[in-house]
Amino acid sequence: MSYNDNFIKACRKEQVDTLPVWYMRQAGRYDPDYRKIKEKYTLLEICKQPELAAEVTMMPIKKLGVDAAILYSDIMNPVASLGVDFDIVKDIGPVIHTPIRTAQDVERLRPIDVDKDLSHIMETIRILDKALEVPLISFAGAPFTIASYLIEGKPSKSYIRTKQMMYSEPKVWFALMDKLGDMVITYLRAHIANGAKAVQVFDSWVGALSPADFDVYVRPTMMRIFQELADLKEPKIYFPGVSSGELLPYLTTIQADVIGLDWRVPISVGRARLENRYAVQGNLDPYILTAPMSVVEAQAKAIMDEGMKQPGFIFNLGHGLFPEASLEKLKELTTYVHTYSHSILSQRAEKSGV
């Protein structure tokens, strides 16, 4: 079987004959085989076993037929190297034992040491680089999203302590963003050096900010991250998470290749707000998978029809898969995306004589 590089081509806005598709959280609890593994091991324990982490990463490739793998990991993994003690608690998420609240707390954060603390993740990437016939996407959590966990101590809906630091202690805030920005840059460069074929920066909760606050408190760090990675040929994706549609016009100075859209923003609107500078990725509402397949396909078709109006579109969800999602529906959806998009794109190629 030849290597499938449709995902990479779409990231670069090159012509493809079939839309690439992958799903955020595609290695996860909707899969009964993965649930069996989780009965024995926690997420962090799986991550520390490269062969097992690689196996979980590859499950959706075999079962769904998607066009890219995403590394089985967690955005909190590199944070441990900074000296932060945390757990991933079931039904809660990351819980920080000693939250970051003061300048002294920020000063105590160590520089990331990939070789010493994260060699198991690099080994997982090397295993996958040899085994996969589709590109491997690796990822990091963006500084705002990581900071929100570090400051709040656990997931939050209001981000009150995070915003309090931003507004009341801006020097402390920017010192923390600098350290987390350094962490992301070093971590992702190591991923690519070990075989990752693309990287995605997840900023799951930055949509909690107003555009003006994003512009002041977050955008400079995001610009620096992507500028520091710009010499690497591998595609870079920025996903600004849910409820981030109003932030899109503020992303046009970021040196990413692809911007992920959530389901609240139509593809055409997202492209316009981004001044057509990037390939785009998205953006089916994951919970549409609770509907009959005819409804799922109708929604997917509408998104594809928008996405295929110009090169540079990757079919995905507008956020991650949820545990109750149907494995069978995901298989059907993947097949439908491939079949329908291939039909449309082939017809266009014939008409244009390509």
mmCIF file of C-alpha atoms in Angstrom, residues 84-349:
data_model
loop_
_atom_site.group_PDB
_atom_site.id
_atom_site.type_symbol
_atom_site.label_atom_id
_atom_site.label_comp_id
_atom_site.label_asym_id
_atom_site.label_seq_id
_atom_site.Cartn_x
_atom_site.Cartn_y
_atom_site.Cartn_z
ATOM 1 C CA VAL A 84 4.061 20.707 37.839
ATOM 2 C CA ASP A 85 2.422 17.892 39.816
ATOM 3 C CA PHE A 86 -0.984 16.903 38.405
ATOM 4 C CA ASP A 87 -3.404 14.063 37.828
ATOM 5 C CA ILE A 88 -5.932 13.404 35.075
ATOM 6 C CA VAL A 89 -9.079 12.706 37.116
ATOM 7 C CA LYS A 90 -11.962 10.756 35.590
ATOM 8 C CA ASP A 91 -14.969 12.939 34.689
ATOM 9 C CA ILE A 92 -13.029 16.082 35.709
ATOM 10 C CA GLY A 93 -9.826 16.418 33.670
ATOM 11 C CA PRO A 94 -6.455 17.844 34.722
ATOM 12 C CA VAL A 95 -6.230 18.591 38.453
ATOM 13 C CA ILE A 96 -3.181 20.596 39.568
ATOM 14 C CA HIS A 97 -2.008 19.826 43.092
ATOM 15 C CA THR A 98 -0.405 23.254 43.627
ATOM 16 C CA PRO A 99 -1.925 25.854 41.267
ATOM 17 C CA ILE A 100 0.209 28.653 39.804
ATOM 18 C CA ARG A 101 -0.941 31.910 41.410
ATOM 19 C CA THR A 102 2.103 34.127 42.099
ATOM 20 C CA ALA A 103 5.277 35.422 40.471
ATOM 21 C CA GLN A 104 7.242 33.002 42.654
ATOM 22 C CA ASP A 105 5.153 30.091 41.364
ATOM 23 C CA VAL A 106 5.981 31.067 37.782
ATOM 24 C CA GLU A 107 9.675 31.492 38.571
ATOM 25 C CA ARG A 108 9.810 27.939 39.967
ATOM 26 C CA LEU A 109 8.761 26.427 36.636
ATOM 27 C CA ARG A 110 11.736 24.645 35.058
ATOM 28 C CA PRO A 111 12.581 24.681 31.342
ATOM 29 C CA ILE A 112 11.239 21.603 29.562
ATOM 30 C CA ASP A 113 13.707 18.704 29.285
ATOM 31 C CA VAL A 114 12.434 16.444 26.499
ATOM 32 C CA ASP A 115 15.281 13.913 26.626
ATOM 33 C CA LYS A 116 15.081 13.421 30.392
ATOM 34 C CA ASP A 117 11.335 13.576 30.998
ATOM 35 C CA LEU A 118 9.547 12.836 27.723
ATOM 36 C CA SER A 119 11.660 10.220 25.957
ATOM 37 C CA HIS A 120 8.724 7.768 26.040
ATOM 38 C CA ILE A 121 6.662 10.130 23.868
ATOM 39 C CA MET A 122 9.519 10.530 21.399
ATOM 40 C CA GLU A 123 9.860 6.750 21.221
ATOM 41 C CA THR A 124 6.125 6.446 20.470
ATOM 42 C CA ILE A 125 6.546 8.897 17.596
ATOM 43 C CA ARG A 126 9.514 6.929 16.198
ATOM 44 C CA ILE A 127 7.525 3.680 16.316
ATOM 45 C CA LEU A 128 4.610 5.311 14.500
ATOM 46 C CA ASP A 129 6.850 6.932 11.906
ATOM 47 C CA LYS A 130 8.017 3.468 10.857
ATOM 48 C CA ALA A 131 4.603 1.785 11.030
ATOM 49 C CA LEU A 132 2.107 4.273 9.584
ATOM 50 C CA GLU A 133 1.062 4.660 5.958
ATOM 51 C CA VAL A 134 -0.650 7.975 6.698
ATOM 52 C CA PRO A 135 0.873 11.134 8.215
ATOM 53 C CA LEU A 136 1.248 11.376 11.985
ATOM 54 C CA ILE A 137 -0.029 14.580 13.607
ATOM 55 C CA SER A 138 1.489 15.373 16.979
ATOM 56 C CA PHE A 139 0.259 18.174 19.189
ATOM 57 C CA ALA A 140 0.674 20.496 22.122
ATOM 58 C CA GLY A 141 -1.687 22.506 24.258
ATOM 59 C CA ALA A 142 -1.526 26.238 23.638
ATOM 60 C CA PRO A 143 -0.233 28.489 26.415
ATOM 61 C CA PHE A 144 -3.618 30.034 27.276
ATOM 62 C CA THR A 145 -5.348 26.669 27.609
ATOM 63 C CA ILE A 146 -2.493 25.192 29.656
ATOM 64 C CA ALA A 147 -2.320 28.342 31.789
ATOM 65 C CA SER A 148 -6.030 28.100 32.537
ATOM 66 C CA TYR A 149 -5.512 24.648 34.067
ATOM 67 C CA LEU A 150 -2.384 25.689 35.955
ATOM 68 C CA ILE A 151 -4.003 28.780 37.445
ATOM 69 C CA GLU A 152 -7.519 27.489 38.122
ATOM 70 C CA GLY A 153 -6.250 24.135 39.405
ATOM 71 C CA LYS A 154 -8.792 22.234 37.314
ATOM 72 C CA PRO A 155 -11.103 22.810 34.337
ATOM 73 C CA SER A 156 -13.213 25.949 34.660
ATOM 74 C CA LYS A 157 -16.253 27.477 33.012
ATOM 75 C CA SER A 158 -15.614 31.067 34.106
ATOM 76 C CA TYR A 159 -11.766 31.257 34.099
ATOM 77 C CA ILE A 160 -12.079 33.777 36.912
ATOM 78 C CA ARG A 161 -8.590 33.252 38.386
ATOM 79 C CA THR A 162 -7.018 33.158 34.927
ATOM 80 C CA LYS A 163 -8.585 36.469 33.947
ATOM 81 C CA GLN A 164 -7.784 37.910 37.345
ATOM 82 C CA MET A 165 -4.089 37.250 36.735
ATOM 83 C CA MET A 166 -4.286 38.658 33.197
ATOM 84 C CA TYR A 167 -5.923 41.883 34.302
ATOM 85 C CA SER A 168 -4.363 42.388 37.739
ATOM 86 C CA GLU A 169 -0.881 40.865 37.367
ATOM 87 C CA PRO A 170 0.041 41.277 33.686
ATOM 88 C CA LYS A 171 3.783 40.880 34.352
ATOM 89 C CA VAL A 172 3.148 37.536 36.022
ATOM 90 C CA TRP A 173 0.798 36.537 33.202
ATOM 91 C CA PHE A 174 3.280 37.329 30.454
ATOM 92 C CA ALA A 175 6.097 35.591 32.343
ATOM 93 C CA LEU A 176 3.922 32.461 32.479
ATOM 94 C CA MET A 177 3.008 32.763 28.788
ATOM 95 C CA ASP A 178 6.693 33.103 27.897
ATOM 96 C CA LYS A 179 7.580 29.918 29.767
ATOM 97 C CA LEU A 180 4.677 27.989 28.265
ATOM 98 C CA GLY A 181 5.511 29.335 24.807
ATOM 99 C CA ASP A 182 9.081 28.058 25.202
ATOM 100 C CA MET A 183 7.682 24.688 26.281
ATOM 101 C CA VAL A 184 5.461 24.386 23.189
ATOM 102 C CA ILE A 185 8.255 25.372 20.787
ATOM 103 C CA THR A 186 10.790 22.944 22.240
ATOM 104 C CA TYR A 187 8.256 20.113 22.537
ATOM 105 C CA LEU A 188 6.936 20.371 18.980
ATOM 106 C CA ARG A 189 10.390 20.748 17.437
ATOM 107 C CA ALA A 190 11.333 17.494 19.184
ATOM 108 C CA HIS A 191 8.205 15.812 17.818
ATOM 109 C CA ILE A 192 9.105 16.752 14.267
ATOM 110 C CA ALA A 193 12.736 15.734 14.748
ATOM 111 C CA ASN A 194 11.496 12.274 15.774
ATOM 112 C CA GLY A 195 9.140 11.783 12.852
ATOM 113 C CA ALA A 196 5.882 13.732 13.251
ATOM 114 C CA LYS A 197 4.621 14.868 9.846
ATOM 115 C CA ALA A 198 2.420 17.733 11.102
ATOM 116 C CA VAL A 199 1.762 19.471 14.418
ATOM 117 C CA GLN A 200 -1.412 20.909 15.889
ATOM 118 C CA VAL A 201 -1.641 23.442 18.705
ATOM 119 C CA PHE A 202 -4.866 23.002 20.681
ATOM 120 C CA ASP A 203 -6.210 26.179 22.277
ATOM 121 C CA SER A 204 -9.410 24.576 23.483
ATOM 122 C CA TRP A 205 -10.611 27.352 25.785
ATOM 123 C CA VAL A 206 -9.244 30.583 24.314
ATOM 124 C CA GLY A 207 -12.734 31.330 22.980
ATOM 125 C CA ALA A 208 -13.508 32.422 26.550
ATOM 126 C CA LEU A 209 -11.656 35.672 25.768
ATOM 127 C CA SER A 210 -12.912 38.751 23.977
ATOM 128 C CA PRO A 211 -11.113 39.561 20.714
ATOM 129 C CA ALA A 212 -9.459 42.564 22.377
ATOM 130 C CA ASP A 213 -8.136 40.450 25.249
ATOM 131 C CA PHE A 214 -6.932 37.739 22.871
ATOM 132 C CA ASP A 215 -5.099 40.420 20.903
ATOM 133 C CA VAL A 216 -3.284 41.747 23.977
ATOM 134 C CA TYR A 217 -2.781 38.721 26.201
ATOM 135 C CA VAL A 218 -2.482 35.724 23.850
ATOM 136 C CA ARG A 219 -1.782 36.636 20.237
ATOM 137 C CA PRO A 220 1.854 37.767 20.787
ATOM 138 C CA THR A 221 2.734 34.366 22.257
ATOM 139 C CA MET A 222 0.970 32.479 19.468
ATOM 140 C CA MET A 223 2.776 34.573 16.864
ATOM 141 C CA ARG A 224 6.106 33.746 18.517
ATOM 142 C CA ILE A 225 5.386 30.010 18.653
ATOM 143 C CA PHE A 226 4.576 29.718 14.965
ATOM 144 C CA GLN A 227 7.383 32.069 13.969
ATOM 145 C CA GLU A 228 9.853 29.861 15.870
ATOM 146 C CA LEU A 229 8.533 26.798 14.009
ATOM 147 C CA ALA A 230 8.386 28.464 10.585
ATOM 148 C CA ASP A 231 11.706 27.016 9.388
ATOM 149 C CA LEU A 232 10.271 23.490 9.590
ATOM 150 C CA LYS A 233 8.593 22.221 6.411
ATOM 151 C CA GLU A 234 5.950 20.163 8.226
ATOM 152 C CA PRO A 235 2.438 21.715 8.281
ATOM 153 C CA LYS A 236 1.380 23.536 11.430
ATOM 154 C CA ILE A 237 -2.251 23.717 12.561
ATOM 155 C CA TYR A 238 -3.783 26.099 15.090
ATOM 156 C CA PHE A 239 -7.136 25.102 16.557
ATOM 157 C CA PRO A 240 -8.514 27.971 18.654
ATOM 158 C CA GLY A 241 -11.149 25.732 20.173
ATOM 159 C CA VAL A 242 -14.837 26.256 20.716
ATOM 160 C CA SER A 243 -16.645 29.604 20.472
ATOM 161 C CA SER A 244 -13.634 31.178 18.775
ATOM 162 C CA GLY A 245 -15.282 32.521 15.616
ATOM 163 C CA GLU A 246 -14.895 36.154 16.680
ATOM 164 C CA LEU A 247 -11.155 35.617 17.159
ATOM 165 C CA LEU A 248 -10.493 34.478 13.588
ATOM 166 C CA PRO A 249 -9.711 37.944 12.145
ATOM 167 C CA TYR A 250 -6.977 38.242 14.800
ATOM 168 C CA LEU A 251 -5.193 35.118 13.571
ATOM 169 C CA THR A 252 -4.082 36.436 10.195
ATOM 170 C CA THR A 253 -0.585 37.346 11.431
ATOM 171 C CA ILE A 254 0.079 33.838 12.764
ATOM 172 C CA GLN A 255 2.417 31.730 10.599
ATOM 173 C CA ALA A 256 0.315 28.575 10.678
ATOM 174 C CA ASP A 257 -0.676 26.587 7.580
ATOM 175 C CA VAL A 258 -4.103 25.433 8.742
ATOM 176 C CA ILE A 259 -6.735 26.892 11.066
ATOM 177 C CA GLY A 260 -9.296 24.612 12.687
ATOM 178 C CA LEU A 261 -12.889 25.867 12.871
ATOM 179 C CA ASP A 262 -15.554 24.885 15.361
ATOM 180 C CA TRP A 263 -19.089 24.066 14.198
ATOM 181 C CA ARG A 264 -20.460 27.543 14.948
ATOM 182 C CA VAL A 265 -18.645 29.136 11.999
ATOM 183 C CA PRO A 266 -19.537 28.194 8.408
ATOM 184 C CA ILE A 267 -16.496 27.265 6.330
ATOM 185 C CA SER A 268 -17.014 30.182 3.911
ATOM 186 C CA VAL A 269 -17.332 32.659 6.788
ATOM 187 C CA GLY A 270 -14.238 31.252 8.479
ATOM 188 C CA ARG A 271 -12.215 31.576 5.294
ATOM 189 C CA ALA A 272 -13.355 35.159 4.798
ATOM 190 C CA ARG A 273 -12.464 36.115 8.372
ATOM 191 C CA LEU A 274 -9.048 34.539 7.836
ATOM 192 C CA GLU A 275 -8.624 36.463 4.554
ATOM 193 C CA ASN A 276 -8.190 33.133 2.718
ATOM 194 C CA ARG A 277 -4.636 32.916 4.036
ATOM 195 C CA TYR A 278 -4.874 29.361 5.374
ATOM 196 C CA ALA A 279 -6.176 25.913 4.673
ATOM 197 C CA VAL A 280 -9.098 25.223 6.995
ATOM 198 C CA GLN A 281 -10.108 22.158 8.965
ATOM 199 C CA GLY A 282 -13.484 21.184 10.384
ATOM 200 C CA ASN A 283 -16.190 21.473 11.317
ATOM 201 C CA LEU A 284 -19.032 19.003 11.837
ATOM 202 C CA ASP A 285 -20.731 19.307 15.225
ATOM 203 C CA PRO A 286 -19.591 16.076 16.920
ATOM 204 C CA TYR A 287 -22.987 15.587 18.540
ATOM 205 C CA ILE A 288 -24.640 15.271 15.127
ATOM 206 C CA LEU A 289 -23.377 11.692 15.403
ATOM 207 C CA THR A 290 -26.349 11.045 17.712
ATOM 208 C CA ALA A 291 -28.668 11.612 14.712
ATOM 209 C CA PRO A 292 -29.743 9.138 11.999
ATOM 210 C CA MET A 293 -27.097 8.541 9.347
ATOM 211 C CA SER A 294 -29.145 10.391 6.730
ATOM 212 C CA VAL A 295 -28.937 13.541 8.867
ATOM 213 C CA VAL A 296 -25.202 13.052 9.484
ATOM 214 C CA GLU A 297 -24.568 12.709 5.744
ATOM 215 C CA ALA A 298 -26.670 15.764 4.889
ATOM 216 C CA GLN A 299 -24.706 17.915 7.339
ATOM 217 C CA ALA A 300 -21.382 16.485 6.143
ATOM 218 C CA LYS A 301 -22.341 17.110 2.507
ATOM 219 C CA ALA A 302 -23.137 20.760 3.216
ATOM 220 C CA ILE A 303 -19.748 21.222 4.889
ATOM 221 C CA MET A 304 -17.909 19.469 2.056
ATOM 222 C CA ASP A 305 -19.708 21.527 -0.582
ATOM 223 C CA GLU A 306 -18.432 24.675 1.150
ATOM 224 C CA GLY A 307 -14.977 23.249 1.767
ATOM 225 C CA MET A 308 -14.422 22.090 -1.808
ATOM 226 C CA LYS A 309 -15.038 25.535 -3.285
ATOM 227 C CA GLN A 310 -11.275 26.035 -3.152
ATOM 228 C CA PRO A 311 -8.201 23.926 -2.336
ATOM 229 C CA GLY A 312 -7.106 23.585 1.259
ATOM 230 C CA PHE A 313 -9.863 21.792 3.145
ATOM 231 C CA ILE A 314 -9.604 18.946 5.664
ATOM 232 C CA PHE A 315 -12.793 17.308 6.915
ATOM 233 C CA ASN A 316 -12.953 17.021 10.691
ATOM 234 C CA LEU A 317 -15.232 17.679 13.609
ATOM 235 C CA GLY A 318 -15.656 21.081 15.228
ATOM 236 C CA HIS A 319 -14.360 19.587 18.484
ATOM 237 C CA GLY A 320 -13.395 16.167 19.822
ATOM 238 C CA LEU A 321 -15.297 12.893 19.722
ATOM 239 C CA PHE A 322 -17.327 11.983 22.790
ATOM 240 C CA PRO A 323 -17.548 8.529 24.465
ATOM 241 C CA GLU A 324 -21.089 7.807 23.270
ATOM 242 C CA ALA A 325 -20.211 8.297 19.588
ATOM 243 C CA SER A 326 -20.862 5.285 17.362
ATOM 244 C CA LEU A 327 -17.879 3.495 15.844
ATOM 245 C CA GLU A 328 -20.078 2.236 13.017
ATOM 246 C CA LYS A 329 -21.359 5.727 12.209
ATOM 247 C CA LEU A 330 -17.810 7.040 12.120
ATOM 248 C CA LYS A 331 -16.858 4.310 9.657
ATOM 249 C CA GLU A 332 -19.857 5.208 7.495
ATOM 250 C CA LEU A 333 -19.092 8.918 7.739
ATOM 251 C CA THR A 334 -15.465 8.409 6.713
ATOM 252 C CA THR A 335 -16.516 6.322 3.725
ATOM 253 C CA TYR A 336 -19.146 8.882 2.764
ATOM 254 C CA VAL A 337 -16.663 11.789 2.917
ATOM 255 C CA HIS A 338 -14.211 9.878 0.732
ATOM 256 C CA THR A 339 -16.833 8.675 -1.760
ATOM 257 C CA TYR A 340 -18.749 11.915 -2.136
ATOM 258 C CA SER A 341 -15.694 14.182 -2.307
ATOM 259 C CA HIS A 342 -13.925 11.898 -4.783
ATOM 260 C CA SER A 343 -16.974 11.969 -7.054
ATOM 261 C CA ILE A 344 -17.198 15.776 -7.025
ATOM 262 C CA LEU A 345 -13.459 16.425 -7.337
ATOM 263 C CA SER A 346 -13.046 13.865 -10.126
ATOM 264 C CA GLN A 347 -15.865 15.469 -12.113
ATOM 265 C CA ARG A 348 -14.224 18.870 -11.731
ATOM 266 C CA ALA A 349 -10.856 17.487 -12.817
#
